[in-house]
PDB file of N, CA and C in Angstrom:
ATOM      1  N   UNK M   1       4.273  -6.861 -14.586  1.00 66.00           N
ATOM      2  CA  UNK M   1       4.772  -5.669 -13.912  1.00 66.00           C
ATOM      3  C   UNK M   1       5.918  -6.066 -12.993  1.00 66.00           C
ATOM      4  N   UNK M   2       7.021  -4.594 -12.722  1.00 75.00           N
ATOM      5  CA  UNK M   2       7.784  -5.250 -11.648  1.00 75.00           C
ATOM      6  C   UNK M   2       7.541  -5.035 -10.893  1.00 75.00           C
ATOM      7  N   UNK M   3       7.523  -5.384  -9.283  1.00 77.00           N
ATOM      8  CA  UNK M   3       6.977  -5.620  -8.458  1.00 77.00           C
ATOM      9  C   UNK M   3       8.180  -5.455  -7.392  1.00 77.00           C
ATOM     10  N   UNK M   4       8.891  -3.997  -6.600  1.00 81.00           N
ATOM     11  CA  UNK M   4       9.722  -4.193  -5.746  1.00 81.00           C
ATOM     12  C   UNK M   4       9.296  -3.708  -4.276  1.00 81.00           C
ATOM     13  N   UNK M   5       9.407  -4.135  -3.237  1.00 80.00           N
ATOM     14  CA  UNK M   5       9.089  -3.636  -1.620  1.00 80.00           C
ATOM     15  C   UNK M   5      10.398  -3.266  -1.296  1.00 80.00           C
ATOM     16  N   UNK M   6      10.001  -2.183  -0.767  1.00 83.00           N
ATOM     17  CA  UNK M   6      11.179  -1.418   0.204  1.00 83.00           C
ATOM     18  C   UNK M   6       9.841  -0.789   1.225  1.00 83.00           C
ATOM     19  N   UNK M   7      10.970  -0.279   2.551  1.00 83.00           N
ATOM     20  CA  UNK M   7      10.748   0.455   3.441  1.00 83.00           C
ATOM     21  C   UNK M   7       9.482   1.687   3.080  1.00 83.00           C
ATOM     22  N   UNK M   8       8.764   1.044   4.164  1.00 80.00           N
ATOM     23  CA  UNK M   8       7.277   2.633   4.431  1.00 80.00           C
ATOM     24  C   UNK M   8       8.318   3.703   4.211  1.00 80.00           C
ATOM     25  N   UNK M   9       9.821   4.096   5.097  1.00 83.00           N
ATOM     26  CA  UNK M   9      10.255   5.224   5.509  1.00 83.00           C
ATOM     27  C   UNK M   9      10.650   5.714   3.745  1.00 83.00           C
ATOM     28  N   UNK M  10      10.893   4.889   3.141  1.00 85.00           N
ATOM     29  CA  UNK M  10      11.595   4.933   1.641  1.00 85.00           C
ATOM     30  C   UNK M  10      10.542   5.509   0.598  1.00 85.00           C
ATOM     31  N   UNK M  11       9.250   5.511   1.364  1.00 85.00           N
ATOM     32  CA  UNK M  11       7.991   6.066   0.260  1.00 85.00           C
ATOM     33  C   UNK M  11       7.847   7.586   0.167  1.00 85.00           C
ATOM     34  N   UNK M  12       9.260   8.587   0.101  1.00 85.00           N
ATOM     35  CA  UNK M  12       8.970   9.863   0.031  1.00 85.00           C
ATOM     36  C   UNK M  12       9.161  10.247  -1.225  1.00 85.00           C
ATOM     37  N   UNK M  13       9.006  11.536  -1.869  1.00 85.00           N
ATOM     38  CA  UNK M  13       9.126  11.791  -2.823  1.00 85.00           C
ATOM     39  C   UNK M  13      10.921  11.419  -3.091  1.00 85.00           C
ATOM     40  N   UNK M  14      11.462  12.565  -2.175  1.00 87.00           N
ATOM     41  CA  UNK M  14      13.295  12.613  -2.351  1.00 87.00           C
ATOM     42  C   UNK M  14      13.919  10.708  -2.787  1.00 87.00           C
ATOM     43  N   UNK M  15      13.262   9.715  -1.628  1.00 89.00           N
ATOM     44  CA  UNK M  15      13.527   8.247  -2.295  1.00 89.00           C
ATOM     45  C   UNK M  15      13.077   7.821  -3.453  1.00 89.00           C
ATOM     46  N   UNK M  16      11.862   8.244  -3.559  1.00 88.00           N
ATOM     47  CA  UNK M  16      11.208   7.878  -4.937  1.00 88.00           C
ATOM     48  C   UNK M  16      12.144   8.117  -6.380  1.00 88.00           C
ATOM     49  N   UNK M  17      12.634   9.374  -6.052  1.00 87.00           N
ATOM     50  CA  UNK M  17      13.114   9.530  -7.138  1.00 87.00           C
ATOM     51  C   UNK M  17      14.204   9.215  -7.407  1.00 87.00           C
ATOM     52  N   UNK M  18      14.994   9.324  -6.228  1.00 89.00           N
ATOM     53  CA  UNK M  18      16.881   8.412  -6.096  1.00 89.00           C
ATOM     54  C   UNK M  18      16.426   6.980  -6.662  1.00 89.00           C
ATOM     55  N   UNK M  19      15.530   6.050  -6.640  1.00 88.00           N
ATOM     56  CA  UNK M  19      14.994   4.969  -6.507  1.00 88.00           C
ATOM     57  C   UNK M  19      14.984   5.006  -8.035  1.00 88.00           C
ATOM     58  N   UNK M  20      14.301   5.600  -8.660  1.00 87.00           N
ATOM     59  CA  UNK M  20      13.297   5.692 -10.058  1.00 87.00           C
ATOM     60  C   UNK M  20      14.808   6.139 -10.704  1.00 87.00           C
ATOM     61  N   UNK M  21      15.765   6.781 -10.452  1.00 88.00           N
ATOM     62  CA  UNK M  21      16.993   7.314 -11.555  1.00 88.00           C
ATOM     63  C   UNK M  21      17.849   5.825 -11.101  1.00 88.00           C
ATOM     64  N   UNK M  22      18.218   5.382 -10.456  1.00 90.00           N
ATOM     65  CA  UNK M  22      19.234   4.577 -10.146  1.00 90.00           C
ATOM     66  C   UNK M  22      18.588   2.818 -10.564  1.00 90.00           C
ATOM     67  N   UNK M  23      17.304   2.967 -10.924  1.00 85.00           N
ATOM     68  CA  UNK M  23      16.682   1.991 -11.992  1.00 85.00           C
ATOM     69  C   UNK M  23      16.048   2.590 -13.085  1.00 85.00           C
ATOM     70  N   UNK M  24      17.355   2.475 -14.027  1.00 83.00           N
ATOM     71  CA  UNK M  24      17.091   3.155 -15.539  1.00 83.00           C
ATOM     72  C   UNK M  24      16.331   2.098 -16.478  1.00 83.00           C
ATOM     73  N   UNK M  25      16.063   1.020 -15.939  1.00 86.00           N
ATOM     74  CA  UNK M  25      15.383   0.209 -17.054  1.00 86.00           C
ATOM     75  C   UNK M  25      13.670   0.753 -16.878  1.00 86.00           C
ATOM     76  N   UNK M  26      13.405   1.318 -15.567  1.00 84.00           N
ATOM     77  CA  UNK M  26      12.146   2.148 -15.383  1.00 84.00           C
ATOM     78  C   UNK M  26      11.661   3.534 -15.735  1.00 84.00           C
ATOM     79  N   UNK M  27      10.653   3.793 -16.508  1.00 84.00           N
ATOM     80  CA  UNK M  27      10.303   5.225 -16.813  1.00 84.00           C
ATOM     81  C   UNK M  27       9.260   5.766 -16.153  1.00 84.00           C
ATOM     82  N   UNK M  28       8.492   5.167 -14.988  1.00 85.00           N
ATOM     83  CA  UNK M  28       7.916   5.647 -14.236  1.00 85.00           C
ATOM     84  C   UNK M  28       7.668   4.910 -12.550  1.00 85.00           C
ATOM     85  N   UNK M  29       7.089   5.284 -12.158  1.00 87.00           N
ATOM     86  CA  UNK M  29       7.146   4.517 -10.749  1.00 87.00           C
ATOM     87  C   UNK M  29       5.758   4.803  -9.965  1.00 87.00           C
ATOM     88  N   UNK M  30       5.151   3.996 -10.008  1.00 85.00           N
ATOM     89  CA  UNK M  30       3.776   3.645  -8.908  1.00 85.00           C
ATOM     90  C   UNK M  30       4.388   3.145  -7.858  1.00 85.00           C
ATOM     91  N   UNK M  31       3.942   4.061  -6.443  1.00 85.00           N
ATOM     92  CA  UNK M  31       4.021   3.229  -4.995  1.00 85.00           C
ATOM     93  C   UNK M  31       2.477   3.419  -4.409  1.00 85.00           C
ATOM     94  N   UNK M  32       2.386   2.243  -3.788  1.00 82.00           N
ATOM     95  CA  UNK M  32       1.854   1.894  -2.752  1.00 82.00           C
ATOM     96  C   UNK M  32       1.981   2.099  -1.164  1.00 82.00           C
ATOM     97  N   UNK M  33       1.228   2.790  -0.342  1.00 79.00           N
ATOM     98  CA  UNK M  33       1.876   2.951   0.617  1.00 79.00           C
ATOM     99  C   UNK M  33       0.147   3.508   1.656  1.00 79.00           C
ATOM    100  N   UNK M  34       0.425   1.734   2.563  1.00 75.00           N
ATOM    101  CA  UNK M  34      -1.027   1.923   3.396  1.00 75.00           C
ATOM    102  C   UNK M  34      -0.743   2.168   4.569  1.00 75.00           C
ATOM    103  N   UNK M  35      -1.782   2.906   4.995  1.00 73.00           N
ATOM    104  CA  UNK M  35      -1.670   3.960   6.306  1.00 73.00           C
ATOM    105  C   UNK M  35      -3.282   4.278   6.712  1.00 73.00           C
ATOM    106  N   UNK M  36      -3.311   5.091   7.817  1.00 67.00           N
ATOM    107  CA  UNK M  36      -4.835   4.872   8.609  1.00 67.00           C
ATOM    108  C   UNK M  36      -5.062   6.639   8.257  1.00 67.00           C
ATOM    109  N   UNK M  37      -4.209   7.067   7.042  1.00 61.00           N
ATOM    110  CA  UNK M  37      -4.288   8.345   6.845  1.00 61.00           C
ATOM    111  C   UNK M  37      -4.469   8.893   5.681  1.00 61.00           C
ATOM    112  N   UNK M  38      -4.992   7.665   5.349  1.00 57.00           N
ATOM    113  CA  UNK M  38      -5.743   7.628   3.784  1.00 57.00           C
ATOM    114  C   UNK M  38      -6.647   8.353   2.924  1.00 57.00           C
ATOM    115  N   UNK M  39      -7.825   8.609   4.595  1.00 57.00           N
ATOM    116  CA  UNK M  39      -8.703   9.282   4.440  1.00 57.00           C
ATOM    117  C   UNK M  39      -8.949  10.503   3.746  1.00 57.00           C
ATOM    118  N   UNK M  40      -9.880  10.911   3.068  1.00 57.00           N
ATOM    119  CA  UNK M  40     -10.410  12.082   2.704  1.00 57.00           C
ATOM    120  C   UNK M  40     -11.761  12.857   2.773  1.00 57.00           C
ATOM    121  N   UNK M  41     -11.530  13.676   3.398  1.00 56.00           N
ATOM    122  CA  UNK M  41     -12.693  14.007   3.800  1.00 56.00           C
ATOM    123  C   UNK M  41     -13.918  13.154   4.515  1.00 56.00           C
ATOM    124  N   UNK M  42     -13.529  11.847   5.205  1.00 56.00           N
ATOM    125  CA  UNK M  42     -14.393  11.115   5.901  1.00 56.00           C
ATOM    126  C   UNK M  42     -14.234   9.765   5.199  1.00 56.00           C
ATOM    127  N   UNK M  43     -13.982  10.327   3.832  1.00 55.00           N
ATOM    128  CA  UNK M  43     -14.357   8.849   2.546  1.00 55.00           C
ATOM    129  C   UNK M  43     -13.242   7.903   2.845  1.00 55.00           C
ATOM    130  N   UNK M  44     -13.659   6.653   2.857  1.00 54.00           N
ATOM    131  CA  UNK M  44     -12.434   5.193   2.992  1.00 54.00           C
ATOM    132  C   UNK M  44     -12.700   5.074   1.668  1.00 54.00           C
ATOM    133  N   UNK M  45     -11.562   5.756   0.900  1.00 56.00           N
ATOM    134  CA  UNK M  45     -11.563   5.803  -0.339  1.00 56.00           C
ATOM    135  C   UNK M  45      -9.554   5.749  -0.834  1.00 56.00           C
ATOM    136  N   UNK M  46      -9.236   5.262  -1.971  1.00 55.00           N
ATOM    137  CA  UNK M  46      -7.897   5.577  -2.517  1.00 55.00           C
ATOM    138  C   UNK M  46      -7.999   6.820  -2.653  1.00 55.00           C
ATOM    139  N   UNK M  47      -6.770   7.473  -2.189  1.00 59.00           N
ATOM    140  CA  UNK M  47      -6.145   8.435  -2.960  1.00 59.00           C
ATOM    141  C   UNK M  47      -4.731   8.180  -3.172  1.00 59.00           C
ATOM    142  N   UNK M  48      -4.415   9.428  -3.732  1.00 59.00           N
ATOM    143  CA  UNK M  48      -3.108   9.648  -4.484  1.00 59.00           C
ATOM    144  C   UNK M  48      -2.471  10.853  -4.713  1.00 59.00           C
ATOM    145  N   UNK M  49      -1.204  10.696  -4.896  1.00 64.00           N
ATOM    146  CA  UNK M  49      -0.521  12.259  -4.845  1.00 64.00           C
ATOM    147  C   UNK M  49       0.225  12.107  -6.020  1.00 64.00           C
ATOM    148  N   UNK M  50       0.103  13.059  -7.094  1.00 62.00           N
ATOM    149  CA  UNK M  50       1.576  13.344  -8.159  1.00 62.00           C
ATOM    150  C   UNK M  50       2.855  13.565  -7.691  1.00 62.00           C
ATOM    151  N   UNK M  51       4.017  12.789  -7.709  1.00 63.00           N
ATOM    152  CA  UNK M  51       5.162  13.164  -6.680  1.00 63.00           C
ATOM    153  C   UNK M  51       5.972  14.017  -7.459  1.00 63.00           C
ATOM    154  N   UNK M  52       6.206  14.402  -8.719  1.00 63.00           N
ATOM    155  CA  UNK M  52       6.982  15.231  -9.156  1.00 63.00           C
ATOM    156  C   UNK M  52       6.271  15.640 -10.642  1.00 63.00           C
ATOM    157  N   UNK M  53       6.562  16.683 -11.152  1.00 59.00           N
ATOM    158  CA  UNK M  53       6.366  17.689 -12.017  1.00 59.00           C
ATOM    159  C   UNK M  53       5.702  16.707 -13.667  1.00 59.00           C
ATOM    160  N   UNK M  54       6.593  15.490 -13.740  1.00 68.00           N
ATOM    161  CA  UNK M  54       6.552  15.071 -14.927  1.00 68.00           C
ATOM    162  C   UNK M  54       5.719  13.676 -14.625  1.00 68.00           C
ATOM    163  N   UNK M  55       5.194  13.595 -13.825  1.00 74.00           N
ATOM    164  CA  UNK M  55       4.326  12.689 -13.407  1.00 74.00           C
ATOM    165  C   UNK M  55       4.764  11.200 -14.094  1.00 74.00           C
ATOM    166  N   UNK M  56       5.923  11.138 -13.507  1.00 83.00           N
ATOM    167  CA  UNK M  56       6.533   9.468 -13.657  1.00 83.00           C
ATOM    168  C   UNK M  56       6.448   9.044 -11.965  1.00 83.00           C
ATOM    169  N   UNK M  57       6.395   9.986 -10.811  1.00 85.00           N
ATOM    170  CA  UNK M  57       6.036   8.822  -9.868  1.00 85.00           C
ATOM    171  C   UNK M  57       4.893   9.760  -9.278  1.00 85.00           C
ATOM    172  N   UNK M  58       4.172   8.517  -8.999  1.00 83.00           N
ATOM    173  CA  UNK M  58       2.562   8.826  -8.549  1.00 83.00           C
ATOM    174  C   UNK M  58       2.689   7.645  -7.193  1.00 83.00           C
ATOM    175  N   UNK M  59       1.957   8.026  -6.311  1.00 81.00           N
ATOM    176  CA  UNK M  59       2.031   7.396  -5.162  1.00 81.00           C
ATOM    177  C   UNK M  59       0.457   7.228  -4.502  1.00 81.00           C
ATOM    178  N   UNK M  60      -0.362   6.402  -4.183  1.00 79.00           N
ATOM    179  CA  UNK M  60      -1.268   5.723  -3.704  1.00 79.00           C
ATOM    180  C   UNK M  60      -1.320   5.585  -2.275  1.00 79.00           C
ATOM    181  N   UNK M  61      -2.353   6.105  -1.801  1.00 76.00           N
ATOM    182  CA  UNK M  61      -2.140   6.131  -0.454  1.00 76.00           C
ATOM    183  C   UNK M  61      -3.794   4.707   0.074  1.00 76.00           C
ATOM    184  N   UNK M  62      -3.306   3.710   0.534  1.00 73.00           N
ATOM    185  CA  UNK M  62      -4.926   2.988   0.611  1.00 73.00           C
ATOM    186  C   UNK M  62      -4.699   2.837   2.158  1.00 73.00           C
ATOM    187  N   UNK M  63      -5.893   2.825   2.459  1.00 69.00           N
ATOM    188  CA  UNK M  63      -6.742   3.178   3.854  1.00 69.00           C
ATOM    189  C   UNK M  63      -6.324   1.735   4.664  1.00 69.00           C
ATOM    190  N   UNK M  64      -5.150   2.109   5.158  1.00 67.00           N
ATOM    191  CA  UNK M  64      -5.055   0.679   6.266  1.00 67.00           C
ATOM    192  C   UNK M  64      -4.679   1.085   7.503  1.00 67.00           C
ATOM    193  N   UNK M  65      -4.336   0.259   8.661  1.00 68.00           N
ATOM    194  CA  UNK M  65      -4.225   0.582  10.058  1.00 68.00           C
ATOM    195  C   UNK M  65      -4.182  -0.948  10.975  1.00 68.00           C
ATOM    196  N   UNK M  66      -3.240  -1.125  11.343  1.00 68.00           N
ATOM    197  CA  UNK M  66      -3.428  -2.288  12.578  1.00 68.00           C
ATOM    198  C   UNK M  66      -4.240  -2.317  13.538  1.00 68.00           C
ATOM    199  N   UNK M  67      -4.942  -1.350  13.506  1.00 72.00           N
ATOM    200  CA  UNK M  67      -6.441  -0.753  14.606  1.00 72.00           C
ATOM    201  C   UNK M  67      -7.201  -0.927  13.869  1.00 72.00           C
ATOM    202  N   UNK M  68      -7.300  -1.024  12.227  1.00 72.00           N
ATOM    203  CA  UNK M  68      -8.862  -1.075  11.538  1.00 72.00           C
ATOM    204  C   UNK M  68      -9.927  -2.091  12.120  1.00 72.00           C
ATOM    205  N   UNK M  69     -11.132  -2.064  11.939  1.00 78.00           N
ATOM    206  CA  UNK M  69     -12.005  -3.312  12.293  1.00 78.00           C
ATOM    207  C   UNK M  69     -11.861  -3.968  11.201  1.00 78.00           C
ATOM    208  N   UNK M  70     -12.288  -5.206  11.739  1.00 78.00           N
ATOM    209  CA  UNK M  70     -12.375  -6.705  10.631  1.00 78.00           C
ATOM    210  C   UNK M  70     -12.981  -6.257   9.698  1.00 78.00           C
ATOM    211  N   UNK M  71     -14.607  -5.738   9.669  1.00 81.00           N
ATOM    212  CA  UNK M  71     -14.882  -5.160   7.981  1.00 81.00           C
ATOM    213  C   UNK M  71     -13.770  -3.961   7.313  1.00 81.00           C
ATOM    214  N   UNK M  72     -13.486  -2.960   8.230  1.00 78.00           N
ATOM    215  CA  UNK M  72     -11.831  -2.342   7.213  1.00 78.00           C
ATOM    216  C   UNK M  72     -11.036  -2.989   6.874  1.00 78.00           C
ATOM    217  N   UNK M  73     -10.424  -3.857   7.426  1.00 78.00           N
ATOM    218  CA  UNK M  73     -10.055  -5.090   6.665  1.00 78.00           C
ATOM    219  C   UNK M  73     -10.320  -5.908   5.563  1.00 78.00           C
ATOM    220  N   UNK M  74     -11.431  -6.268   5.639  1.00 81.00           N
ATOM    221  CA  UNK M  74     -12.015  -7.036   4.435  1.00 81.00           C
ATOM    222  C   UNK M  74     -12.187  -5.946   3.195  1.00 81.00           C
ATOM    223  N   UNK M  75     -12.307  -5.005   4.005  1.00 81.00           N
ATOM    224  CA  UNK M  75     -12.475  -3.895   2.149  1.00 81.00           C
ATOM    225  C   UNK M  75     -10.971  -3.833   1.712  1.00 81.00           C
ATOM    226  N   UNK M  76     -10.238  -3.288   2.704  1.00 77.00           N
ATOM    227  CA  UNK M  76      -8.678  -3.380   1.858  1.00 77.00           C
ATOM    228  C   UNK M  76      -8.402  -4.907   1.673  1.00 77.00           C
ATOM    229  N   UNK M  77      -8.417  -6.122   2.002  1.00 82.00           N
ATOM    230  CA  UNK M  77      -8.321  -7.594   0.720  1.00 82.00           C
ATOM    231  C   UNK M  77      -9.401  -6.790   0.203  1.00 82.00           C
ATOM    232  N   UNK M  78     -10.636  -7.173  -0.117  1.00 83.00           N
ATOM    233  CA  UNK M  78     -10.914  -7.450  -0.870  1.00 83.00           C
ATOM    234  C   UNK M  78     -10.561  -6.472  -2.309  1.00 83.00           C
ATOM    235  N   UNK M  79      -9.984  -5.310  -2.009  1.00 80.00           N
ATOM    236  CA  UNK M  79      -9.409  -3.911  -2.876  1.00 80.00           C
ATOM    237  C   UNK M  79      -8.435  -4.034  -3.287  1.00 80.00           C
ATOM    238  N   UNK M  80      -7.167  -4.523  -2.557  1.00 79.00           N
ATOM    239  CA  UNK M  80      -5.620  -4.639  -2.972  1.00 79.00           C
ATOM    240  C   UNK M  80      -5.395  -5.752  -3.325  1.00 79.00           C
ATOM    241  N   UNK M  81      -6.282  -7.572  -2.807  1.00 83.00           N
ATOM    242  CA  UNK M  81      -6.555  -8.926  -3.668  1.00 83.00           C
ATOM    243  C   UNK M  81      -5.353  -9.477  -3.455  1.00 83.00           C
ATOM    244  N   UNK M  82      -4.621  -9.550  -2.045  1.00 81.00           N
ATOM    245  CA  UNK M  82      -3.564  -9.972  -1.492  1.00 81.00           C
ATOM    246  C   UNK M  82      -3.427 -11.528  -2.062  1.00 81.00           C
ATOM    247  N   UNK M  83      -2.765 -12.247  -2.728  1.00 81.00           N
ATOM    248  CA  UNK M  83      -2.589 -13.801  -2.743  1.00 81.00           C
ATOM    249  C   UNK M  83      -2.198 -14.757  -1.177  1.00 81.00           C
ATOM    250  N   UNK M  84      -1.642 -14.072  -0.305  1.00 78.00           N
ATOM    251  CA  UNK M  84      -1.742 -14.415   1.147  1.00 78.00           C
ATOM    252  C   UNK M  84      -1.194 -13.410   2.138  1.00 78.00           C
ATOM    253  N   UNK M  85      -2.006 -13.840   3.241  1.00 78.00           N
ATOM    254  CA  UNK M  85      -2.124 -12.909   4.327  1.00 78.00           C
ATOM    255  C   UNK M  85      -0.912 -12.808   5.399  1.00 78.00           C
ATOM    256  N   UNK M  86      -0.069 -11.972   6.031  1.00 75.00           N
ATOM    257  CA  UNK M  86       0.664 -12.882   6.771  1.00 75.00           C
ATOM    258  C   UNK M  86       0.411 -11.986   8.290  1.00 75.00           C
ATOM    259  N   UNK M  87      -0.633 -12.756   9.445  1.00 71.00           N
ATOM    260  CA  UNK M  87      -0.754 -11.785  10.499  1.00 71.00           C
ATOM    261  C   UNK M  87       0.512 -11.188  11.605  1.00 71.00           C
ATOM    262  N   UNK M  88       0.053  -9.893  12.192  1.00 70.00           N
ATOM    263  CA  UNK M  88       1.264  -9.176  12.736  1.00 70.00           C
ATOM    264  C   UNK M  88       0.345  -9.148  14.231  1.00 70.00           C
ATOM    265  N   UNK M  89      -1.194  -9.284  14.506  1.00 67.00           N
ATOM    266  CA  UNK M  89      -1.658  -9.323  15.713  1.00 67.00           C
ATOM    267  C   UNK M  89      -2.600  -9.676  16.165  1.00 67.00           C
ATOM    268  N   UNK M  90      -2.778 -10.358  17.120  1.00 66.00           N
ATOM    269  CA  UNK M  90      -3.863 -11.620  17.894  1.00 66.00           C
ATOM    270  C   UNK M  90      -3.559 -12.573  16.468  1.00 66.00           C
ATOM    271  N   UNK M  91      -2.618 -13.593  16.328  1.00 66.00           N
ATOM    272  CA  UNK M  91      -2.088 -14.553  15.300  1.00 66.00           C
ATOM    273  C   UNK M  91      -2.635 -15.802  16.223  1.00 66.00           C
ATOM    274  N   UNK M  92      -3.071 -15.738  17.304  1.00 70.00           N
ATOM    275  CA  UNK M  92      -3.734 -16.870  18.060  1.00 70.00           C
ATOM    276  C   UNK M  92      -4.503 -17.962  17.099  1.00 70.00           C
ATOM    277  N   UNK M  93      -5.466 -16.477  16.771  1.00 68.00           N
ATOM    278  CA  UNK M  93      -6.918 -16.859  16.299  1.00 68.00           C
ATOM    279  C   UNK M  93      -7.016 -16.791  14.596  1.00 68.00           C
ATOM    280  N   UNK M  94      -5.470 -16.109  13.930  1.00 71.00           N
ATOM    281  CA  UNK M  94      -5.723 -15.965  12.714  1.00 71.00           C
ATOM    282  C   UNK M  94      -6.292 -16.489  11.518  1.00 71.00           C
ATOM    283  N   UNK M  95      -6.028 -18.087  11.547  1.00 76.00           N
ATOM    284  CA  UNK M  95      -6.011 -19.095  10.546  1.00 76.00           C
ATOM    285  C   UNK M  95      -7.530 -18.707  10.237  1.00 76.00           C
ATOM    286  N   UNK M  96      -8.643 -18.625  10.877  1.00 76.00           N
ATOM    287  CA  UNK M  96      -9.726 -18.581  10.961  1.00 76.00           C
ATOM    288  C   UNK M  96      -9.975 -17.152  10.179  1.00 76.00           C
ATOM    289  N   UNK M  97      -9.771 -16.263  10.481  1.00 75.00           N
ATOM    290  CA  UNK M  97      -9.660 -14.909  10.212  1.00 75.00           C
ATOM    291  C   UNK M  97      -8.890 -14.926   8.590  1.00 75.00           C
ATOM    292  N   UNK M  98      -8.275 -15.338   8.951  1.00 75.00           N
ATOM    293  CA  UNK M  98      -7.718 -15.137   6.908  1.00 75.00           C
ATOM    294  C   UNK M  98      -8.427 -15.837   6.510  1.00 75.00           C
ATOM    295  N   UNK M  99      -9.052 -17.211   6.469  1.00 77.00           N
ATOM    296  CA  UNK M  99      -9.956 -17.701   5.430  1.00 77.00           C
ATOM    297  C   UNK M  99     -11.130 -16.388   5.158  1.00 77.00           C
ATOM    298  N   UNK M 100     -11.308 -16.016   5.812  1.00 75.00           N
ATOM    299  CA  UNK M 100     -12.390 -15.223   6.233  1.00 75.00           C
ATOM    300  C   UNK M 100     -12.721 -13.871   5.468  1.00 75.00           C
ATOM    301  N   UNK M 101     -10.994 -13.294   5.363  1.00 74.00           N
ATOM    302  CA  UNK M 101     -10.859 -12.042   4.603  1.00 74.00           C
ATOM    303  C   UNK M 101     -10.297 -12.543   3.426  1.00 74.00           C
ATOM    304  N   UNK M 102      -9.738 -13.947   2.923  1.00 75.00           N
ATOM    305  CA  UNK M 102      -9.839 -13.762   1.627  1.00 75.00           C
ATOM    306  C   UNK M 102     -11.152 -14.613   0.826  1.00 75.00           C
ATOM    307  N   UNK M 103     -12.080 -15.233   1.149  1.00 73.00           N
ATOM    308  CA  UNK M 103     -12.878 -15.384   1.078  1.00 73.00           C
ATOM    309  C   UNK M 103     -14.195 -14.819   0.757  1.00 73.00           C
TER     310      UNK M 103
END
């Protein structure tokens, strides 16, 4: 698969699709895009939205947050199966903590 990162702000439909026409070697487009607003109805569950009519981009919303607790954490690794971690807070204590969540 190809595999490109851009900008959270870039995960709207209107980019998606400037994005998805201006790479013609692509006929559809899966994003990813984690947030603490994932939720549904209570459930720490994936969802997803159809972004346009012909359902070439579909967008994934998974349950993350820099506030989650360490077990919300460990469910998103152990769900999304990161190959490495790279911490953004309390990095003091991390080394310990990533063995931990990919483990």
């Amino acid at each position: 698969a190809h595999v490109h990162v851009v900008q959270m702000n870039h995960l709207n439909f209107a980019n998606l699709l400037k994005y998805l026409e201006e790479n013609r070697t692509f006929d559809r487009l899966v994003a990813f895009y984690a947030t603490g607003w994932a939720y549904t109805n209570g459930d720490k569950a994936f969802t997803h939205e159809i972004c346009s009519t012909n359902r070439k981009i579909i967008k994934y919303k998974l349950p993350y947050s820099e506030h989650s607790s360490f077990q919300e954490l460990k469910e998103f690794v152990k769900r999304v199966g990161p190959k490495w971690i790279i911490p953004t807070v309390n990095v003091q204590k991390s080394e310990h903590q990533i063995k931990a969540l990919l483990n």
